[in-house]
Short mmCIF file of N, CA and C in Angstrom, two decimals:
data_model
loop_
_atom_site.label_atom_id
_atom_site.label_comp_id
_atom_site.label_asym_id
_atom_site.label_seq_id
_atom_site.Cartn_x
_atom_site.Cartn_y
_atom_site.Cartn_z
N ASP A 5 102.02 -32.79 266.80
CA ASP A 5 102.95 -31.70 267.03
C ASP A 5 102.95 -31.26 268.49
N ASN A 6 101.81 -31.36 269.17
CA ASN A 6 101.75 -31.00 270.58
C ASN A 6 102.68 -31.88 271.40
N ILE A 7 102.77 -33.15 271.04
CA ILE A 7 103.65 -34.06 271.76
C ILE A 7 105.11 -33.75 271.44
N LYS A 8 105.42 -33.61 270.14
CA LYS A 8 106.81 -33.35 269.74
C LYS A 8 107.37 -32.06 270.32
N THR A 9 106.51 -31.06 270.48
CA THR A 9 106.98 -29.75 270.96
C THR A 9 106.73 -29.55 272.46
N TYR A 10 106.28 -30.61 273.13
CA TYR A 10 106.00 -30.54 274.57
C TYR A 10 105.00 -29.42 274.89
N GLY A 11 103.98 -29.28 274.05
CA GLY A 11 102.91 -28.33 274.33
C GLY A 11 103.21 -26.89 273.95
N GLU A 12 104.12 -26.70 273.03
CA GLU A 12 104.52 -25.33 272.65
C GLU A 12 103.34 -24.49 272.16
N SER A 13 102.46 -25.06 271.35
CA SER A 13 101.33 -24.29 270.84
C SER A 13 100.38 -23.89 271.97
N LEU A 14 100.17 -24.77 272.93
CA LEU A 14 99.35 -24.45 274.10
C LEU A 14 100.00 -23.31 274.89
N ALA A 15 101.30 -23.37 275.07
CA ALA A 15 102.03 -22.32 275.79
C ALA A 15 101.89 -20.98 275.07
N GLN A 16 101.92 -21.00 273.74
CA GLN A 16 101.76 -19.76 272.98
C GLN A 16 100.39 -19.16 273.19
N VAL A 17 99.35 -19.98 273.19
CA VAL A 17 97.99 -19.50 273.43
C VAL A 17 97.91 -18.87 274.81
N LEU A 18 98.43 -19.57 275.82
CA LEU A 18 98.37 -19.05 277.19
C LEU A 18 99.12 -17.73 277.32
N MET A 19 100.27 -17.63 276.68
CA MET A 19 101.05 -16.40 276.78
C MET A 19 100.34 -15.24 276.09
N LEU A 20 99.72 -15.49 274.94
CA LEU A 20 98.96 -14.43 274.28
C LEU A 20 97.85 -13.92 275.19
N LEU A 21 97.21 -14.81 275.91
CA LEU A 21 96.12 -14.46 276.82
C LEU A 21 96.62 -13.79 278.11
N GLY A 22 97.90 -13.99 278.40
CA GLY A 22 98.43 -13.48 279.66
C GLY A 22 98.03 -14.33 280.84
N VAL A 23 98.08 -15.64 280.64
CA VAL A 23 97.72 -16.61 281.68
C VAL A 23 98.89 -17.58 281.83
N ARG A 24 99.23 -17.86 283.08
CA ARG A 24 100.39 -18.69 283.39
C ARG A 24 99.95 -20.09 283.83
N PRO A 25 100.58 -21.14 283.26
CA PRO A 25 100.29 -22.49 283.74
C PRO A 25 100.98 -22.74 285.08
N ILE A 26 100.32 -23.47 285.95
CA ILE A 26 100.89 -23.83 287.26
C ILE A 26 101.03 -25.34 287.31
N ALA A 27 102.26 -25.79 287.42
CA ALA A 27 102.52 -27.24 287.44
C ALA A 27 102.40 -27.77 288.87
N ASP A 28 101.95 -29.03 288.97
CA ASP A 28 101.90 -29.67 290.29
C ASP A 28 103.27 -30.27 290.60
N ALA A 29 103.36 -31.04 291.67
CA ALA A 29 104.64 -31.57 292.14
C ALA A 29 105.33 -32.49 291.13
N ILE A 30 104.56 -33.11 290.24
CA ILE A 30 105.20 -33.99 289.26
C ILE A 30 105.20 -33.38 287.84
N GLY A 31 104.90 -32.10 287.75
CA GLY A 31 105.02 -31.40 286.49
C GLY A 31 103.77 -31.31 285.64
N ARG A 32 102.65 -31.85 286.11
CA ARG A 32 101.40 -31.76 285.35
C ARG A 32 100.78 -30.38 285.55
N VAL A 33 100.21 -29.85 284.49
CA VAL A 33 99.56 -28.55 284.58
C VAL A 33 98.05 -28.75 284.64
N ASN A 34 97.48 -28.42 285.78
CA ASN A 34 96.03 -28.49 285.96
C ASN A 34 95.46 -27.17 286.45
N LYS A 35 96.34 -26.25 286.82
CA LYS A 35 95.91 -24.95 287.34
C LYS A 35 96.49 -23.85 286.48
N LEU A 36 95.79 -22.72 286.53
CA LEU A 36 96.22 -21.54 285.78
C LEU A 36 96.12 -20.32 286.68
N GLU A 37 96.92 -19.30 286.39
CA GLU A 37 96.76 -18.03 287.07
C GLU A 37 96.93 -16.91 286.05
N VAL A 38 96.16 -15.86 286.26
CA VAL A 38 96.23 -14.70 285.38
C VAL A 38 97.48 -13.90 285.74
N ILE A 39 98.25 -13.55 284.75
CA ILE A 39 99.43 -12.72 284.95
C ILE A 39 98.94 -11.27 285.10
N PRO A 40 99.28 -10.59 286.19
CA PRO A 40 98.85 -9.19 286.33
C PRO A 40 99.36 -8.34 285.17
N LEU A 41 98.55 -7.38 284.75
CA LEU A 41 98.94 -6.52 283.61
C LEU A 41 100.28 -5.84 283.85
N GLU A 42 100.55 -5.44 285.09
CA GLU A 42 101.83 -4.77 285.39
C GLU A 42 103.00 -5.68 285.07
N GLU A 43 102.86 -6.95 285.38
CA GLU A 43 103.91 -7.93 285.09
C GLU A 43 103.92 -8.29 283.61
N LEU A 44 102.75 -8.43 283.02
CA LEU A 44 102.64 -8.81 281.61
C LEU A 44 103.25 -7.74 280.71
N GLY A 45 102.97 -6.48 281.02
CA GLY A 45 103.59 -5.37 280.29
C GLY A 45 103.04 -5.12 278.89
N ARG A 46 101.87 -5.67 278.61
CA ARG A 46 101.23 -5.49 277.31
C ARG A 46 99.77 -5.89 277.44
N PRO A 47 98.96 -5.58 276.43
CA PRO A 47 97.55 -6.01 276.49
C PRO A 47 97.41 -7.53 276.35
N ARG A 48 96.32 -8.05 276.87
CA ARG A 48 95.97 -9.46 276.65
C ARG A 48 95.44 -9.57 275.22
N ILE A 49 95.91 -10.55 274.49
CA ILE A 49 95.55 -10.74 273.09
C ILE A 49 94.44 -11.79 273.01
N ASP A 50 93.38 -11.45 272.30
CA ASP A 50 92.29 -12.40 272.09
C ASP A 50 92.75 -13.48 271.11
N VAL A 51 92.28 -14.68 271.30
CA VAL A 51 92.65 -15.81 270.44
C VAL A 51 91.39 -16.57 270.02
N VAL A 52 91.47 -17.23 268.91
CA VAL A 52 90.46 -18.21 268.50
C VAL A 52 91.24 -19.47 268.16
N VAL A 53 90.91 -20.57 268.82
CA VAL A 53 91.66 -21.80 268.64
C VAL A 53 90.79 -22.80 267.89
N SER A 54 91.27 -23.26 266.74
CA SER A 54 90.58 -24.27 265.97
C SER A 54 91.42 -25.55 266.03
N CYS A 55 90.95 -26.49 266.82
CA CYS A 55 91.70 -27.73 267.05
C CYS A 55 91.29 -28.81 266.05
N SER A 56 92.23 -29.64 265.70
CA SER A 56 91.91 -30.79 264.86
C SER A 56 91.09 -31.78 265.67
N GLY A 57 90.41 -32.67 264.98
CA GLY A 57 89.66 -33.72 265.65
C GLY A 57 90.57 -34.65 266.44
N VAL A 58 91.77 -34.87 265.94
CA VAL A 58 92.73 -35.73 266.65
C VAL A 58 93.16 -35.05 267.96
N PHE A 59 93.47 -33.74 267.89
CA PHE A 59 93.83 -33.00 269.10
C PHE A 59 92.68 -33.06 270.09
N ARG A 60 91.46 -32.83 269.62
CA ARG A 60 90.27 -32.89 270.47
C ARG A 60 90.19 -34.23 271.19
N ASP A 61 90.43 -35.31 270.48
CA ASP A 61 90.31 -36.65 271.06
C ASP A 61 91.43 -36.97 272.04
N LEU A 62 92.66 -36.53 271.71
CA LEU A 62 93.82 -36.90 272.52
C LEU A 62 94.12 -35.94 273.66
N PHE A 63 93.75 -34.67 273.51
CA PHE A 63 94.18 -33.65 274.46
C PHE A 63 93.00 -32.89 275.07
N ILE A 64 92.04 -33.62 275.57
CA ILE A 64 90.84 -33.00 276.15
C ILE A 64 91.20 -32.11 277.34
N ASN A 65 92.18 -32.52 278.14
CA ASN A 65 92.58 -31.70 279.29
C ASN A 65 93.21 -30.38 278.84
N GLN A 66 93.97 -30.42 277.76
CA GLN A 66 94.58 -29.20 277.25
C GLN A 66 93.52 -28.27 276.65
N MET A 67 92.50 -28.84 276.03
CA MET A 67 91.40 -28.01 275.52
C MET A 67 90.69 -27.33 276.69
N ALA A 68 90.52 -28.06 277.79
CA ALA A 68 89.89 -27.47 278.98
C ALA A 68 90.76 -26.35 279.54
N LEU A 69 92.07 -26.54 279.56
CA LEU A 69 92.97 -25.49 280.04
C LEU A 69 92.85 -24.23 279.18
N MET A 70 92.83 -24.41 277.86
CA MET A 70 92.71 -23.24 276.98
C MET A 70 91.39 -22.52 277.20
N ASP A 71 90.31 -23.28 277.31
CA ASP A 71 89.00 -22.66 277.52
C ASP A 71 88.96 -21.92 278.86
N ARG A 72 89.48 -22.55 279.90
CA ARG A 72 89.52 -21.88 281.20
C ARG A 72 90.37 -20.62 281.15
N ALA A 73 91.49 -20.68 280.44
CA ALA A 73 92.38 -19.51 280.33
C ALA A 73 91.68 -18.34 279.64
N VAL A 74 90.97 -18.63 278.56
CA VAL A 74 90.25 -17.57 277.85
C VAL A 74 89.20 -16.95 278.76
N LYS A 75 88.45 -17.79 279.46
CA LYS A 75 87.39 -17.28 280.35
C LYS A 75 87.98 -16.48 281.50
N MET A 76 89.10 -16.92 282.04
CA MET A 76 89.76 -16.17 283.11
C MET A 76 90.16 -14.78 282.61
N ALA A 77 90.73 -14.72 281.42
CA ALA A 77 91.14 -13.43 280.85
C ALA A 77 89.93 -12.54 280.60
N ALA A 78 88.86 -13.11 280.06
CA ALA A 78 87.66 -12.34 279.74
C ALA A 78 86.99 -11.79 280.99
N GLU A 79 87.14 -12.46 282.10
CA GLU A 79 86.46 -12.05 283.33
C GLU A 79 87.28 -11.08 284.18
N GLN A 80 88.47 -10.70 283.71
CA GLN A 80 89.28 -9.73 284.44
C GLN A 80 88.68 -8.33 284.27
N ASP A 81 88.59 -7.60 285.35
CA ASP A 81 88.08 -6.23 285.32
C ASP A 81 89.23 -5.30 284.95
N GLU A 82 89.47 -5.21 283.65
CA GLU A 82 90.60 -4.44 283.13
C GLU A 82 90.12 -3.54 281.99
N PRO A 83 90.86 -2.47 281.71
CA PRO A 83 90.48 -1.58 280.60
C PRO A 83 90.46 -2.33 279.27
N ALA A 84 89.50 -1.99 278.42
CA ALA A 84 89.34 -2.67 277.12
C ALA A 84 90.61 -2.60 276.29
N GLU A 85 91.32 -1.49 276.35
CA GLU A 85 92.53 -1.35 275.52
C GLU A 85 93.70 -2.19 276.03
N MET A 86 93.53 -2.77 277.23
CA MET A 86 94.57 -3.65 277.78
C MET A 86 94.12 -5.11 277.84
N ASN A 87 92.89 -5.37 277.44
CA ASN A 87 92.37 -6.74 277.49
C ASN A 87 91.39 -6.93 276.33
N PHE A 88 91.94 -7.35 275.19
CA PHE A 88 91.11 -7.54 274.01
C PHE A 88 90.20 -8.75 274.12
N VAL A 89 90.55 -9.69 274.99
CA VAL A 89 89.68 -10.84 275.24
C VAL A 89 88.38 -10.33 275.86
N ARG A 90 88.52 -9.53 276.90
CA ARG A 90 87.35 -8.97 277.58
C ARG A 90 86.57 -8.03 276.66
N LYS A 91 87.29 -7.18 275.96
CA LYS A 91 86.65 -6.23 275.05
C LYS A 91 85.75 -6.95 274.05
N HIS A 92 86.29 -7.95 273.39
CA HIS A 92 85.53 -8.68 272.38
C HIS A 92 84.41 -9.51 273.00
N ALA A 93 84.68 -10.13 274.16
CA ALA A 93 83.64 -10.93 274.83
C ALA A 93 82.47 -10.05 275.27
N LEU A 94 82.75 -8.84 275.77
CA LEU A 94 81.68 -7.91 276.15
C LEU A 94 80.85 -7.51 274.93
N GLU A 95 81.52 -7.21 273.83
CA GLU A 95 80.81 -6.84 272.60
C GLU A 95 79.96 -8.00 272.09
N GLN A 96 80.52 -9.20 272.10
CA GLN A 96 79.80 -10.36 271.60
C GLN A 96 78.66 -10.75 272.54
N ALA A 97 78.84 -10.58 273.83
CA ALA A 97 77.78 -10.88 274.80
C ALA A 97 76.58 -9.98 274.54
N GLU A 98 76.84 -8.71 274.31
CA GLU A 98 75.75 -7.77 274.04
C GLU A 98 75.08 -8.09 272.70
N GLU A 99 75.89 -8.34 271.69
CA GLU A 99 75.38 -8.63 270.35
C GLU A 99 74.54 -9.91 270.31
N MET A 100 74.97 -10.94 271.07
CA MET A 100 74.33 -12.25 271.01
C MET A 100 73.34 -12.50 272.15
N GLY A 101 73.30 -11.58 273.13
CA GLY A 101 72.39 -11.76 274.26
C GLY A 101 72.76 -12.92 275.16
N VAL A 102 74.06 -13.08 275.42
CA VAL A 102 74.54 -14.17 276.28
C VAL A 102 75.46 -13.57 277.35
N SER A 103 75.87 -14.39 278.30
CA SER A 103 76.80 -13.93 279.35
C SER A 103 78.19 -13.71 278.75
N VAL A 104 78.99 -12.93 279.45
CA VAL A 104 80.37 -12.70 279.01
C VAL A 104 81.13 -14.02 278.98
N ARG A 105 80.88 -14.87 279.96
CA ARG A 105 81.56 -16.17 280.01
C ARG A 105 81.23 -17.00 278.77
N GLU A 106 79.97 -17.01 278.40
CA GLU A 106 79.58 -17.77 277.20
C GLU A 106 80.14 -17.11 275.94
N ALA A 107 80.13 -15.79 275.90
CA ALA A 107 80.66 -15.08 274.74
C ALA A 107 82.16 -15.26 274.59
N ALA A 108 82.83 -15.63 275.67
CA ALA A 108 84.28 -15.83 275.64
C ALA A 108 84.66 -17.21 275.08
N THR A 109 83.74 -17.89 274.44
CA THR A 109 84.03 -19.18 273.81
C THR A 109 85.03 -18.95 272.68
N ARG A 110 86.17 -19.60 272.76
CA ARG A 110 87.22 -19.42 271.76
C ARG A 110 87.88 -20.72 271.33
N VAL A 111 87.50 -21.85 271.90
CA VAL A 111 88.13 -23.13 271.57
C VAL A 111 87.10 -23.96 270.80
N PHE A 112 87.43 -24.24 269.55
CA PHE A 112 86.50 -24.93 268.64
C PHE A 112 87.18 -26.13 267.99
N SER A 113 86.35 -27.04 267.51
CA SER A 113 86.82 -28.20 266.76
C SER A 113 85.64 -28.75 265.97
N ASN A 114 85.83 -29.95 265.46
CA ASN A 114 84.75 -30.67 264.80
C ASN A 114 83.82 -31.26 265.85
N SER A 115 82.65 -31.69 265.42
CA SER A 115 81.77 -32.42 266.33
C SER A 115 82.44 -33.74 266.69
N ALA A 116 82.01 -34.32 267.78
CA ALA A 116 82.58 -35.59 268.22
C ALA A 116 82.50 -36.62 267.10
N GLY A 117 83.61 -37.30 266.86
CA GLY A 117 83.67 -38.33 265.83
C GLY A 117 83.91 -37.80 264.42
N SER A 118 84.00 -36.51 264.28
CA SER A 118 84.22 -35.89 262.97
C SER A 118 85.64 -35.33 262.90
N TYR A 119 86.24 -35.40 261.72
CA TYR A 119 87.62 -34.96 261.56
C TYR A 119 87.73 -34.12 260.29
N SER A 120 88.48 -33.05 260.38
CA SER A 120 88.82 -32.18 259.26
C SER A 120 87.65 -31.32 258.79
N ALA A 121 88.01 -30.18 258.24
CA ALA A 121 87.01 -29.29 257.65
C ALA A 121 86.68 -29.72 256.23
N ASN A 122 87.55 -30.54 255.63
CA ASN A 122 87.40 -31.04 254.27
C ASN A 122 87.39 -29.94 253.21
N VAL A 123 87.89 -28.76 253.56
CA VAL A 123 87.95 -27.67 252.59
C VAL A 123 88.96 -28.00 251.49
N GLY A 124 90.11 -28.54 251.90
CA GLY A 124 91.12 -28.92 250.91
C GLY A 124 90.60 -29.97 249.94
N LEU A 125 89.83 -30.91 250.45
CA LEU A 125 89.25 -31.96 249.61
C LEU A 125 88.25 -31.36 248.63
N ALA A 126 87.44 -30.42 249.09
CA ALA A 126 86.46 -29.75 248.20
C ALA A 126 87.19 -29.00 247.08
N ILE A 127 88.29 -28.33 247.43
CA ILE A 127 89.06 -27.59 246.42
C ILE A 127 89.68 -28.56 245.43
N GLU A 128 90.31 -29.60 245.96
CA GLU A 128 90.98 -30.60 245.11
C GLU A 128 90.01 -31.25 244.14
N ASN A 129 88.81 -31.54 244.59
CA ASN A 129 87.82 -32.22 243.75
C ASN A 129 86.96 -31.27 242.93
N GLY A 130 87.18 -29.97 243.11
CA GLY A 130 86.38 -28.99 242.37
C GLY A 130 84.93 -28.96 242.81
N GLY A 131 84.65 -29.44 244.02
CA GLY A 131 83.28 -29.52 244.50
C GLY A 131 82.83 -28.27 245.23
N TRP A 132 83.09 -27.13 244.62
CA TRP A 132 82.67 -25.87 245.25
C TRP A 132 82.38 -24.84 244.17
N GLU A 133 81.48 -23.94 244.50
CA GLU A 133 81.05 -22.92 243.53
C GLU A 133 81.73 -21.58 243.75
N GLY A 134 82.06 -21.28 245.02
CA GLY A 134 82.67 -19.99 245.33
C GLY A 134 83.25 -19.99 246.72
N GLU A 135 83.96 -18.92 247.03
CA GLU A 135 84.63 -18.80 248.32
C GLU A 135 83.65 -18.89 249.48
N GLN A 136 82.47 -18.31 249.33
CA GLN A 136 81.46 -18.34 250.39
C GLN A 136 81.11 -19.78 250.78
N GLN A 137 81.03 -20.67 249.80
CA GLN A 137 80.71 -22.07 250.08
C GLN A 137 81.82 -22.72 250.92
N LEU A 138 83.08 -22.39 250.61
CA LEU A 138 84.19 -22.94 251.38
C LEU A 138 84.20 -22.39 252.80
N GLN A 139 83.88 -21.10 252.93
CA GLN A 139 83.80 -20.50 254.27
C GLN A 139 82.72 -21.18 255.10
N GLU A 140 81.57 -21.38 254.50
CA GLU A 140 80.46 -22.02 255.22
C GLU A 140 80.81 -23.45 255.60
N GLN A 141 81.48 -24.16 254.71
CA GLN A 141 81.88 -25.53 255.01
C GLN A 141 82.83 -25.55 256.20
N PHE A 142 83.82 -24.63 256.21
CA PHE A 142 84.77 -24.56 257.31
C PHE A 142 84.04 -24.27 258.62
N VAL A 143 83.20 -23.25 258.65
CA VAL A 143 82.49 -22.86 259.87
C VAL A 143 81.55 -23.97 260.34
N ASN A 144 80.84 -24.59 259.42
CA ASN A 144 79.90 -25.65 259.80
C ASN A 144 80.61 -26.89 260.34
N ARG A 145 81.76 -27.20 259.78
CA ARG A 145 82.50 -28.39 260.23
C ARG A 145 83.31 -28.13 261.51
N LYS A 146 83.89 -26.93 261.62
CA LYS A 146 84.78 -26.63 262.75
C LYS A 146 84.12 -25.79 263.85
N GLY A 147 82.84 -25.48 263.72
CA GLY A 147 82.16 -24.59 264.64
C GLY A 147 81.51 -25.26 265.83
N PHE A 148 82.17 -26.22 266.44
CA PHE A 148 81.66 -26.88 267.63
C PHE A 148 82.51 -26.44 268.82
N ALA A 149 81.86 -25.85 269.80
CA ALA A 149 82.57 -25.22 270.91
C ALA A 149 82.90 -26.21 272.01
N PHE A 150 84.13 -26.09 272.49
CA PHE A 150 84.53 -26.81 273.69
C PHE A 150 84.25 -25.90 274.87
N ASN A 151 83.65 -26.45 275.91
CA ASN A 151 83.29 -25.65 277.07
C ASN A 151 83.71 -26.41 278.32
N SER A 152 84.70 -25.88 279.03
CA SER A 152 85.19 -26.55 280.24
C SER A 152 84.14 -26.57 281.35
N ASP A 153 83.09 -25.75 281.22
CA ASP A 153 81.99 -25.78 282.19
C ASP A 153 81.07 -26.98 281.96
N ARG A 154 81.16 -27.57 280.77
CA ARG A 154 80.35 -28.76 280.44
C ARG A 154 81.28 -29.80 279.79
N PRO A 155 82.14 -30.43 280.58
CA PRO A 155 83.14 -31.35 280.04
C PRO A 155 82.53 -32.47 279.20
N GLY A 156 83.23 -32.80 278.13
CA GLY A 156 82.82 -33.90 277.28
C GLY A 156 81.73 -33.57 276.29
N GLN A 157 81.31 -32.33 276.25
CA GLN A 157 80.22 -31.92 275.37
C GLN A 157 80.75 -30.93 274.34
N MET A 158 80.53 -31.23 273.07
CA MET A 158 80.90 -30.31 271.99
C MET A 158 79.60 -29.78 271.40
N ASP A 159 79.29 -28.52 271.70
CA ASP A 159 78.04 -27.92 271.26
C ASP A 159 78.20 -27.23 269.91
N ALA A 160 77.21 -27.40 269.05
CA ALA A 160 77.20 -26.65 267.79
C ALA A 160 77.14 -25.17 268.14
N ALA A 161 78.11 -24.41 267.67
CA ALA A 161 78.21 -23.00 268.04
C ALA A 161 78.74 -22.18 266.88
N GLN A 162 78.18 -22.39 265.70
CA GLN A 162 78.66 -21.70 264.51
C GLN A 162 78.55 -20.18 264.65
N ASP A 163 77.49 -19.68 265.29
CA ASP A 163 77.34 -18.24 265.47
C ASP A 163 78.44 -17.68 266.37
N SER A 164 78.78 -18.40 267.42
CA SER A 164 79.87 -17.97 268.31
C SER A 164 81.21 -18.01 267.57
N PHE A 165 81.40 -19.05 266.77
CA PHE A 165 82.64 -19.18 265.98
C PHE A 165 82.77 -18.01 265.01
N LYS A 166 81.69 -17.70 264.30
CA LYS A 166 81.71 -16.57 263.37
C LYS A 166 81.98 -15.26 264.09
N ALA A 167 81.33 -15.06 265.23
CA ALA A 167 81.53 -13.82 266.00
C ALA A 167 82.99 -13.70 266.44
N ALA A 168 83.58 -14.80 266.89
CA ALA A 168 84.99 -14.78 267.31
C ALA A 168 85.90 -14.52 266.12
N LEU A 169 85.60 -15.14 264.99
CA LEU A 169 86.45 -14.97 263.80
C LEU A 169 86.41 -13.54 263.26
N LYS A 170 85.34 -12.81 263.51
CA LYS A 170 85.24 -11.42 263.03
C LYS A 170 86.34 -10.53 263.60
N THR A 171 86.87 -10.89 264.77
CA THR A 171 87.87 -10.05 265.42
C THR A 171 89.30 -10.46 265.09
N VAL A 172 89.48 -11.48 264.28
CA VAL A 172 90.81 -12.01 263.97
C VAL A 172 91.56 -11.07 263.02
N ASP A 173 92.77 -10.71 263.43
CA ASP A 173 93.65 -9.89 262.59
C ASP A 173 94.78 -10.72 261.99
N CYS A 174 95.11 -11.83 262.63
CA CYS A 174 96.27 -12.61 262.23
C CYS A 174 96.00 -14.07 262.54
N THR A 175 96.46 -14.97 261.69
CA THR A 175 96.34 -16.40 261.98
C THR A 175 97.72 -17.04 261.94
N PHE A 176 97.87 -18.12 262.69
CA PHE A 176 99.09 -18.91 262.59
C PHE A 176 98.77 -20.33 262.96
N GLN A 177 99.56 -21.23 262.44
CA GLN A 177 99.45 -22.63 262.79
C GLN A 177 100.83 -23.12 263.15
N ASN A 178 100.96 -23.65 264.32
CA ASN A 178 102.23 -24.12 264.82
C ASN A 178 102.40 -25.58 264.40
N LEU A 179 103.24 -25.81 263.41
CA LEU A 179 103.51 -27.17 262.95
C LEU A 179 104.99 -27.45 263.10
N ASP A 180 105.31 -28.61 263.62
CA ASP A 180 106.69 -29.01 263.80
C ASP A 180 107.12 -29.85 262.59
N SER A 181 106.93 -29.28 261.40
CA SER A 181 107.26 -30.00 260.19
C SER A 181 107.44 -29.01 259.05
N SER A 182 108.37 -29.28 258.19
CA SER A 182 108.52 -28.46 257.00
C SER A 182 107.91 -29.15 255.78
N GLU A 183 107.29 -30.31 256.01
CA GLU A 183 106.74 -31.10 254.91
C GLU A 183 105.26 -30.86 254.67
N ILE A 184 104.57 -30.23 255.61
CA ILE A 184 103.14 -29.95 255.46
C ILE A 184 102.88 -28.48 255.75
N SER A 185 101.74 -27.99 255.26
CA SER A 185 101.40 -26.59 255.46
C SER A 185 99.99 -26.44 256.00
N LEU A 186 99.57 -25.19 256.17
CA LEU A 186 98.27 -24.86 256.75
C LEU A 186 97.11 -25.56 256.05
N THR A 187 97.20 -25.70 254.73
CA THR A 187 96.10 -26.30 253.99
C THR A 187 96.11 -27.83 254.05
N ASP A 188 97.19 -28.41 254.57
CA ASP A 188 97.27 -29.87 254.66
C ASP A 188 96.64 -30.43 255.93
N VAL A 189 96.54 -29.61 256.97
CA VAL A 189 96.06 -30.06 258.27
C VAL A 189 94.92 -29.15 258.68
N SER A 190 93.86 -29.72 259.24
CA SER A 190 92.78 -28.87 259.74
C SER A 190 92.16 -29.43 260.99
#
């Protein structure tokens, strides 16, 4: 879908964060800039991005852009009510005893070589006892953090994933298809 939509989902993430992509002379985006709050005209919205294993494998540069964008937003010296990325990262940094930059981890996927949360498969096969088991399976499978400060490394970060998910008010999945739904792709 990222290819078919020319990166629409990535653009949505960046816009929610209040970060602008900067294209080079041939149209490639490798740089980002924070949109000033006065120009943005609204608070920065915190995001949690759960990428498929295929996206992780094919779009490593885009994952780095998203991670850098989140960290840029979190590091802005802005009022908490105008920057929910910073607000949540500060809270999580204190709670977890880590830096704000580390607490601003928001881009997750499967471990290298692993694909899907397999939650749909567990439901289909009846291989689950309760909702808690499905939640744990999702977090354990999808809780590997992408960190643009350490390229090529997917660190197990289930605690960071859980901390980020605690602040989620709304979820969406951008699919360029009417034939599949949220539970079909992970």
